[in-house]
PDB file of N, CA and C in Angstrom:
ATOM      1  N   UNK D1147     203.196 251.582   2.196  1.00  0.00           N
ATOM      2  CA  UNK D1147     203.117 252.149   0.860  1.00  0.00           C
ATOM      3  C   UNK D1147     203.035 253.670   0.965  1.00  0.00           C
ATOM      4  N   UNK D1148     203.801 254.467   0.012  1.00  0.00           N
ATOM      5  CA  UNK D1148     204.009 255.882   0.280  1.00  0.00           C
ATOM      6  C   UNK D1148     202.607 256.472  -0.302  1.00  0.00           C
ATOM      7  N   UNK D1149     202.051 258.026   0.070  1.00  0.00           N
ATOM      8  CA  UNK D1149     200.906 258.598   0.019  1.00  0.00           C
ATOM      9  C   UNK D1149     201.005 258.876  -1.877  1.00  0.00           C
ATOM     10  N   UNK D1150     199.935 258.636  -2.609  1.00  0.00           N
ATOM     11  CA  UNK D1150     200.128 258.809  -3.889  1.00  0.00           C
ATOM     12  C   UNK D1150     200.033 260.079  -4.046  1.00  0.00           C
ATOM     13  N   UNK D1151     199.899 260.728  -3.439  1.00  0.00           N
ATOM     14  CA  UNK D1151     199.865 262.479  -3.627  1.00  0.00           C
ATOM     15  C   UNK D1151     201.277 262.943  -3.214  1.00  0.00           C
ATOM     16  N   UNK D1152     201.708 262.402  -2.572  1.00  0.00           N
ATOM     17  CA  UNK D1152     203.313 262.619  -1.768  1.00  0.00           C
ATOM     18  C   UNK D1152     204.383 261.908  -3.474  1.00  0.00           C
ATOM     19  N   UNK D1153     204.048 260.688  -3.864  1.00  0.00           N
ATOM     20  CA  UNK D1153     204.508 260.291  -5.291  1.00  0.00           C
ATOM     21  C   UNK D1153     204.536 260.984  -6.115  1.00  0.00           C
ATOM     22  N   UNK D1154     202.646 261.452  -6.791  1.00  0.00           N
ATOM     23  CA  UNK D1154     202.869 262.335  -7.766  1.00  0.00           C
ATOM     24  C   UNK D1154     203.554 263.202  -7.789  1.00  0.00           C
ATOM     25  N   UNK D1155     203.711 264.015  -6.697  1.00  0.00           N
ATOM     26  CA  UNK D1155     204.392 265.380  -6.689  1.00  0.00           C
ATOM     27  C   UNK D1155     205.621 265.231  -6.711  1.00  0.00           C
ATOM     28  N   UNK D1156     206.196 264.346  -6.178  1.00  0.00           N
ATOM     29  CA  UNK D1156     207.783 263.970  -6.507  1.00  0.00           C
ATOM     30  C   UNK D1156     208.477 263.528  -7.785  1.00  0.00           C
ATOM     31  N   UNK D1157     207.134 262.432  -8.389  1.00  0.00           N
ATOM     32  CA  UNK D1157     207.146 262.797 -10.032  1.00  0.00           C
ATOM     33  C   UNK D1157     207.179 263.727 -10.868  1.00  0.00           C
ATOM     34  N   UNK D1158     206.245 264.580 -10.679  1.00  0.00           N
ATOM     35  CA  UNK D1158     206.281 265.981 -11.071  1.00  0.00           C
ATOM     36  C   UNK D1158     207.630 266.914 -11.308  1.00  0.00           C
ATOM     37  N   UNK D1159     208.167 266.834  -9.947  1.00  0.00           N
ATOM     38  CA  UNK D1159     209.101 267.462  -9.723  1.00  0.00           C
ATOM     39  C   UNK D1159     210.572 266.826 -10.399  1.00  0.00           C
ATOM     40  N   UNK D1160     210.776 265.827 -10.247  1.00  0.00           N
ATOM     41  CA  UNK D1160     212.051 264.925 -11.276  1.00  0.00           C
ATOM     42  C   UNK D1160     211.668 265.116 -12.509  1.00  0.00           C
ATOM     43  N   UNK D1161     210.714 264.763 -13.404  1.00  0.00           N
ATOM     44  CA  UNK D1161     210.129 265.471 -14.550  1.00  0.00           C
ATOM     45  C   UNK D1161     210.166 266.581 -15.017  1.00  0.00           C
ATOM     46  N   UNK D1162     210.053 267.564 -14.143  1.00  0.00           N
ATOM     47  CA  UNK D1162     209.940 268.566 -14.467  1.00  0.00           C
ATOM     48  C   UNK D1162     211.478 269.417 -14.593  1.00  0.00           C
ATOM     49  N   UNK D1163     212.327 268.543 -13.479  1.00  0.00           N
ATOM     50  CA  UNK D1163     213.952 269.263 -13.656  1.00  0.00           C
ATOM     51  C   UNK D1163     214.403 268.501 -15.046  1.00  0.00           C
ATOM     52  N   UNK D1164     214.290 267.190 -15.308  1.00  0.00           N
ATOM     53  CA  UNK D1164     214.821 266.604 -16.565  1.00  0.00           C
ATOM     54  C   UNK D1164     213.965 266.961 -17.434  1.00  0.00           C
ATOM     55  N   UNK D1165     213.223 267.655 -17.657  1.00  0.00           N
ATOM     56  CA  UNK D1165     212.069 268.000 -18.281  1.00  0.00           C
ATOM     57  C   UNK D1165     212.079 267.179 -19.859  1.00  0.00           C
ATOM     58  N   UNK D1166     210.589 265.801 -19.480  1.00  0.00           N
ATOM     59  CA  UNK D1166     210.417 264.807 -19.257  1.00  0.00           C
ATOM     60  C   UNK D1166     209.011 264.655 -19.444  1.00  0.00           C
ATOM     61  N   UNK D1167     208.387 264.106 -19.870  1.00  0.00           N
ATOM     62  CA  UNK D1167     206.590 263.886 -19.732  1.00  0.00           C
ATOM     63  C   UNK D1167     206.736 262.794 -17.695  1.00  0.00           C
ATOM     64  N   UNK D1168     206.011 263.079 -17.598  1.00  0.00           N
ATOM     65  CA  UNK D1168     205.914 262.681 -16.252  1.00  0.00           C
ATOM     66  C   UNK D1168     205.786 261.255 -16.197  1.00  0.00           C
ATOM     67  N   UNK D1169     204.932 260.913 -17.381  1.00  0.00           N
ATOM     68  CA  UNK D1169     204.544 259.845 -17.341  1.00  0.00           C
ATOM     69  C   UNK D1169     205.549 258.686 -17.670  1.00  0.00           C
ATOM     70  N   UNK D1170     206.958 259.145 -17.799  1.00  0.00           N
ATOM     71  CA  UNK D1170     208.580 258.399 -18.205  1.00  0.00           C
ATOM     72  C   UNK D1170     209.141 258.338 -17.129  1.00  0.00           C
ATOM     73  N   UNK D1171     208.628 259.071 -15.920  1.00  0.00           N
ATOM     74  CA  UNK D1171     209.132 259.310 -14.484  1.00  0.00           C
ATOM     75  C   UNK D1171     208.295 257.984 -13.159  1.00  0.00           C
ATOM     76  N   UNK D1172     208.836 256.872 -13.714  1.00  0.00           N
ATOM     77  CA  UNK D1172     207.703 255.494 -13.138  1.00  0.00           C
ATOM     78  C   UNK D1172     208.521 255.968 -11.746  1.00  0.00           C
ATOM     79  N   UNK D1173     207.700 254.724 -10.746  1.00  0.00           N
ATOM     80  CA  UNK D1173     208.209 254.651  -9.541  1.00  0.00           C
ATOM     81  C   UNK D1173     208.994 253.718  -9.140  1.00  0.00           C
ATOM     82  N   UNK D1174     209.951 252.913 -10.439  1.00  0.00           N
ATOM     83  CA  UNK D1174     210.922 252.304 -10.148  1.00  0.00           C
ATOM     84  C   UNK D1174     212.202 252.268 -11.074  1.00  0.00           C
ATOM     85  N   UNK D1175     211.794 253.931 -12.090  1.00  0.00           N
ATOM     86  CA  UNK D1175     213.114 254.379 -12.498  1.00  0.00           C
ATOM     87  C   UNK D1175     214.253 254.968 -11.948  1.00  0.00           C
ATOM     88  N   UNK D1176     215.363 254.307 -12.582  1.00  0.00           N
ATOM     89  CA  UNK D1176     216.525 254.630 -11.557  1.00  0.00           C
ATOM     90  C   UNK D1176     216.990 256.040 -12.001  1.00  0.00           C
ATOM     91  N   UNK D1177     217.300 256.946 -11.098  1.00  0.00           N
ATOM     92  CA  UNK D1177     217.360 258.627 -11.736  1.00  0.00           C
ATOM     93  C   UNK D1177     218.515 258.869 -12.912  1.00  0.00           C
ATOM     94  N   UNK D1178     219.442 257.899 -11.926  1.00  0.00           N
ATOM     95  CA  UNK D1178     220.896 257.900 -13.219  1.00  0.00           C
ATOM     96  C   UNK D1178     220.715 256.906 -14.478  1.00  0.00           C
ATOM     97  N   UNK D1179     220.612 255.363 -13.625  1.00  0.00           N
ATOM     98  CA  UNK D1179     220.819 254.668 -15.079  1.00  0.00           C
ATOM     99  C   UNK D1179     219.213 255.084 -16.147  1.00  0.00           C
ATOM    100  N   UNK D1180     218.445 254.882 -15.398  1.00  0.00           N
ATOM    101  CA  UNK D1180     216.560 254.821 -16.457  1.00  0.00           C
ATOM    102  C   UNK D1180     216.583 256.283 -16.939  1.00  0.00           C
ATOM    103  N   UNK D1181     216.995 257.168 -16.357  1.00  0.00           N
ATOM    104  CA  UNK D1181     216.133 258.908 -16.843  1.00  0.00           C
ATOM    105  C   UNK D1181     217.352 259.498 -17.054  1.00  0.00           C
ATOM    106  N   UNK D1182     218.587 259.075 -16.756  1.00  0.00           N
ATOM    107  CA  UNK D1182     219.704 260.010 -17.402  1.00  0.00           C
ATOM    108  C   UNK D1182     220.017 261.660 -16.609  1.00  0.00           C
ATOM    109  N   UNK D1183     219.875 261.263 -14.921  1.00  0.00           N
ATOM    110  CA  UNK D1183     220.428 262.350 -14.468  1.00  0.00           C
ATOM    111  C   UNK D1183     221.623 262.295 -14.070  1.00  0.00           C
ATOM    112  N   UNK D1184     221.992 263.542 -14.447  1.00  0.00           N
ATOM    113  CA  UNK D1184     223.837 263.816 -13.989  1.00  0.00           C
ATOM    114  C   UNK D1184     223.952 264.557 -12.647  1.00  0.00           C
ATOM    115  N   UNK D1185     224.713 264.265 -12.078  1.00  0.00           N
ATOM    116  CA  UNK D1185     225.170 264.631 -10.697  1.00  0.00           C
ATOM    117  C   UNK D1185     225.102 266.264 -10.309  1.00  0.00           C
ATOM    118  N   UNK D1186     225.038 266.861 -11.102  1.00  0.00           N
ATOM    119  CA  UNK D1186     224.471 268.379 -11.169  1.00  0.00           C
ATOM    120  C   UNK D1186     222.813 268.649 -10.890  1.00  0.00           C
ATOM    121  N   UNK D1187     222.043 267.660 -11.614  1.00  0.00           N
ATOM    122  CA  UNK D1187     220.872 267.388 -11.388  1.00  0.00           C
ATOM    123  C   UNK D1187     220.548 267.045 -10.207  1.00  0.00           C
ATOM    124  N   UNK D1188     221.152 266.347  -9.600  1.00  0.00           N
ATOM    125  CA  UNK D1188     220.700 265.964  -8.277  1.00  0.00           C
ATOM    126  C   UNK D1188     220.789 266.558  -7.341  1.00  0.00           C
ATOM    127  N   UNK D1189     221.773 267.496  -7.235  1.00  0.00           N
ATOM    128  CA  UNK D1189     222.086 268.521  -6.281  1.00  0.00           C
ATOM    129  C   UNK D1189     220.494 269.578  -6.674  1.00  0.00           C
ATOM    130  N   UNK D1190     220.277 269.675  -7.646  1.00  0.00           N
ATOM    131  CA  UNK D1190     218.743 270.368  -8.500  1.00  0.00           C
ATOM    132  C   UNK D1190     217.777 270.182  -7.703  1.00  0.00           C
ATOM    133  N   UNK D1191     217.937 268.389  -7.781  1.00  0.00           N
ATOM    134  CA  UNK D1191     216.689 267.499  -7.441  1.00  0.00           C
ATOM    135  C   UNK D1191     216.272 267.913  -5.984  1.00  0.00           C
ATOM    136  N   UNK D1192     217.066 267.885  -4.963  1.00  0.00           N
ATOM    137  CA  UNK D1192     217.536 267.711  -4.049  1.00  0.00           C
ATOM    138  C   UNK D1192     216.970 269.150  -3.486  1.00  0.00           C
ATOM    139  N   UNK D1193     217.073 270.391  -4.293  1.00  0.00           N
ATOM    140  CA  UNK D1193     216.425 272.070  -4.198  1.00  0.00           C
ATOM    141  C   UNK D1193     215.210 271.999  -4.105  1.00  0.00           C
ATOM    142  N   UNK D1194     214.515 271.076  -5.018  1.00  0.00           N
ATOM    143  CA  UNK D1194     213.760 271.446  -5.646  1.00  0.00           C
ATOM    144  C   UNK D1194     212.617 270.716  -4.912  1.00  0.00           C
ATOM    145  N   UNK D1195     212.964 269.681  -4.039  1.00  0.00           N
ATOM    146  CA  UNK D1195     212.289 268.864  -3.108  1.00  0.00           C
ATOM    147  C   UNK D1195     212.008 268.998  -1.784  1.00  0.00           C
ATOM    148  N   UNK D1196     212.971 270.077  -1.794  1.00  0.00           N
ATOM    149  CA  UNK D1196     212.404 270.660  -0.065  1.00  0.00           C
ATOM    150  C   UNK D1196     211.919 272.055  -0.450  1.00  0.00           C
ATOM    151  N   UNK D1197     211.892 272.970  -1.631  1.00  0.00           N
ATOM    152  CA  UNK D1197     210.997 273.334  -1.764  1.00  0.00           C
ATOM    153  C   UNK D1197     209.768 273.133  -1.628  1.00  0.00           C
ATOM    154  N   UNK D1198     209.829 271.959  -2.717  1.00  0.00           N
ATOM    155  CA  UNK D1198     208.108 272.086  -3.172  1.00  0.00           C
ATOM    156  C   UNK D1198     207.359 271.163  -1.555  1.00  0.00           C
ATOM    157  N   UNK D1199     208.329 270.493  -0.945  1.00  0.00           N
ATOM    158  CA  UNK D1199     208.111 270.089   0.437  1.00  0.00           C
ATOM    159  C   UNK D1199     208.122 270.252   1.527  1.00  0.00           C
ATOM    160  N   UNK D1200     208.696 271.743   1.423  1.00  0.00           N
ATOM    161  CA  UNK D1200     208.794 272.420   2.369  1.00  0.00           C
ATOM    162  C   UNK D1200     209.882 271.649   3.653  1.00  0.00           C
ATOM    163  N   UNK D1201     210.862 271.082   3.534  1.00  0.00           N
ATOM    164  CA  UNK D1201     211.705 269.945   4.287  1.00  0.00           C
ATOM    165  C   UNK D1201     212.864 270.639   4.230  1.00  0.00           C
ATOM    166  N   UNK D1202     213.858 269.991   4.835  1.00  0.00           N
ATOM    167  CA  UNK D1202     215.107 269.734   4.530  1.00  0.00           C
ATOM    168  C   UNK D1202     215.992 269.097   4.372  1.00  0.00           C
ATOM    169  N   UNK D1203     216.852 268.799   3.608  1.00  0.00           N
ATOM    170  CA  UNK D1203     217.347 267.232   3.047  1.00  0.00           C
ATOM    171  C   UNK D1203     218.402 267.217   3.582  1.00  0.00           C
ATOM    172  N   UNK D1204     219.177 266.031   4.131  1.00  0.00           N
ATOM    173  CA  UNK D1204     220.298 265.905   4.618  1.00  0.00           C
ATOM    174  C   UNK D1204     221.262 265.008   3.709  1.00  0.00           C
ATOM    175  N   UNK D1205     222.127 265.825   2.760  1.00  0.00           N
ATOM    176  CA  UNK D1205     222.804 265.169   1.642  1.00  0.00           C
ATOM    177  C   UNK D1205     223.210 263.881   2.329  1.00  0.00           C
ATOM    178  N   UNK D1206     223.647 263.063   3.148  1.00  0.00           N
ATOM    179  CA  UNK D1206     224.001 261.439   3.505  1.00  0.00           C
ATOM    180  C   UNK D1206     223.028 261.113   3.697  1.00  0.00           C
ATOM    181  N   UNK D1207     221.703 261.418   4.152  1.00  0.00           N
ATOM    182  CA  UNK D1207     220.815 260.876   4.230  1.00  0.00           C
ATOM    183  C   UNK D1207     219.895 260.365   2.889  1.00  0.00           C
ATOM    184  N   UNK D1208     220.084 260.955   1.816  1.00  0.00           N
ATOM    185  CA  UNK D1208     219.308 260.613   0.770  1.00  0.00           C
ATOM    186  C   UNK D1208     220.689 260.523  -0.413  1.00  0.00           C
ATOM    187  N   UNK D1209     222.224 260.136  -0.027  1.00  0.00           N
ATOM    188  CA  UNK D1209     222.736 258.915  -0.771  1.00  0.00           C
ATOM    189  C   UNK D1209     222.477 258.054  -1.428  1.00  0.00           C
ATOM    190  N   UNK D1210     221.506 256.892  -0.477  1.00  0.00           N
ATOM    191  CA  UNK D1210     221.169 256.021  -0.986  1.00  0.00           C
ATOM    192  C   UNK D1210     219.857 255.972  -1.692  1.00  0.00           C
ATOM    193  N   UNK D1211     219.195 256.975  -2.199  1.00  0.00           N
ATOM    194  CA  UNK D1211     218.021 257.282  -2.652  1.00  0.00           C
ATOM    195  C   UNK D1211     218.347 257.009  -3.972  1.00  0.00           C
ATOM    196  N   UNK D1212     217.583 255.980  -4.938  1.00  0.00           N
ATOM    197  CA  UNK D1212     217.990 256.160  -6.680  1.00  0.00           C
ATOM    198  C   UNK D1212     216.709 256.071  -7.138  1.00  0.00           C
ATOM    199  N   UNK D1213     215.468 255.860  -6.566  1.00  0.00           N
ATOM    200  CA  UNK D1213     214.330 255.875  -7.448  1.00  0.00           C
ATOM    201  C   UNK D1213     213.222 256.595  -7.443  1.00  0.00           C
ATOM    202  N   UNK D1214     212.395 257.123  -7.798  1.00  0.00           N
ATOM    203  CA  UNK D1214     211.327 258.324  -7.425  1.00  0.00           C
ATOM    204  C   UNK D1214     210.726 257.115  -6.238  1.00  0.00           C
ATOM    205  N   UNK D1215     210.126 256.175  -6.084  1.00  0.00           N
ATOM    206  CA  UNK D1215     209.642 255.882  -4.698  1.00  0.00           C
ATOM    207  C   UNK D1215     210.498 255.885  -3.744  1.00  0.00           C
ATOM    208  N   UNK D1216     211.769 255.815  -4.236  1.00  0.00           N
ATOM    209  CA  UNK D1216     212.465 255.999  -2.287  1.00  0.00           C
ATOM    210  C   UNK D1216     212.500 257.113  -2.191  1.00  0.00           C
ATOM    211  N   UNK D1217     213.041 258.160  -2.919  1.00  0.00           N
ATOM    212  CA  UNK D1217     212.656 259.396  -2.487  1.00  0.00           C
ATOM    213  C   UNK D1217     210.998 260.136  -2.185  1.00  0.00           C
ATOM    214  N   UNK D1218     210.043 259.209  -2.660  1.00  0.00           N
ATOM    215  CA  UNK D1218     208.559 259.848  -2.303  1.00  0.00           C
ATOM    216  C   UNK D1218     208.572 259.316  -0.651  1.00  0.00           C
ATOM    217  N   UNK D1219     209.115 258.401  -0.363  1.00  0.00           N
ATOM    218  CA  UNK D1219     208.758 257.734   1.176  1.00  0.00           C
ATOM    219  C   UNK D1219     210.029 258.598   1.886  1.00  0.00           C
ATOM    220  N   UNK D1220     211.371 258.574   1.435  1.00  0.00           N
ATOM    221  CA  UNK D1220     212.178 259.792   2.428  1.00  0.00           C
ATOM    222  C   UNK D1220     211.303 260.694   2.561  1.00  0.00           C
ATOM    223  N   UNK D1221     210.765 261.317   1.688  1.00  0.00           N
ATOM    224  CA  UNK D1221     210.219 262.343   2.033  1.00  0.00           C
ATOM    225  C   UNK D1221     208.686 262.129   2.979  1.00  0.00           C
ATOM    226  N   UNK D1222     207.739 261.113   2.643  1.00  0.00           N
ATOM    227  CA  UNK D1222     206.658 260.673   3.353  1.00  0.00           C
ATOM    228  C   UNK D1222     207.110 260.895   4.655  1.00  0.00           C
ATOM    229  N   UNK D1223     208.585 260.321   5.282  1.00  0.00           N
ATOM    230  CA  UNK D1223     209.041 259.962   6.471  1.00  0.00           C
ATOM    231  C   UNK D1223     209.382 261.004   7.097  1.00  0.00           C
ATOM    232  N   UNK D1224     209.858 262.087   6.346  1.00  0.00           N
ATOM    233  CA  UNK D1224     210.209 263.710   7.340  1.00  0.00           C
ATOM    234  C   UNK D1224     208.954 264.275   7.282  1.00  0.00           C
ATOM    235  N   UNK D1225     208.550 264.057   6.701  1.00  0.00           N
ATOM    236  CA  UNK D1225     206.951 264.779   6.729  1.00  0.00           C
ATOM    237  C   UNK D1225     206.501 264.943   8.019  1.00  0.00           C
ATOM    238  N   UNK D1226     206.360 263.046   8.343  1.00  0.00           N
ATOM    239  CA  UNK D1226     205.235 262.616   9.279  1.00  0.00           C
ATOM    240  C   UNK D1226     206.169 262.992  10.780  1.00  0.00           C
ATOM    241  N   UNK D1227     207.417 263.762  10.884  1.00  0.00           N
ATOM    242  CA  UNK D1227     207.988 263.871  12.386  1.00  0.00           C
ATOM    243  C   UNK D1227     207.671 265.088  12.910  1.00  0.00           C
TER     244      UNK D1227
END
């Protein structure tokens, strides 16, 4: 199970680019079909997550990413290397 502090903040952050009450940002909304992000956004999303995470994202690697928990655990997972 991913760190709930590693979640919130990833909530935060999708929320805050679709700007969004956070609390519409669950951990099994899908970014495109549930919250209505467009492919411009994600490239956003994607800024805005190794910012605030200090990481770096490897666009094929987070392809298959569509919900704020897979992206809170991608990110849990570069964290912890």
């Amino acid at each position: 199970m991913v760190d709930k502090a590693i979640l919130e903040r990833t909530r935060k952050v999708i929320a805050d680019l679709l700007k969004m009450p956070a609390a519409k940002v669950t951990d099994t909304a899908h970014m495109v079909k549930d919250l209505g992000m467009v492919s411009v956004q994600s490239v956003e999303l994607i800024a805005a997550l190794e910012e605030e995470f200090d990481v770096e994202i490897d666009l094929d690697e987070v392809a298959e990413i569509f919900t704020t928990q897979e992206a809170a655990e991608w990110i849990e997972n570069h964290l912890n290397k």
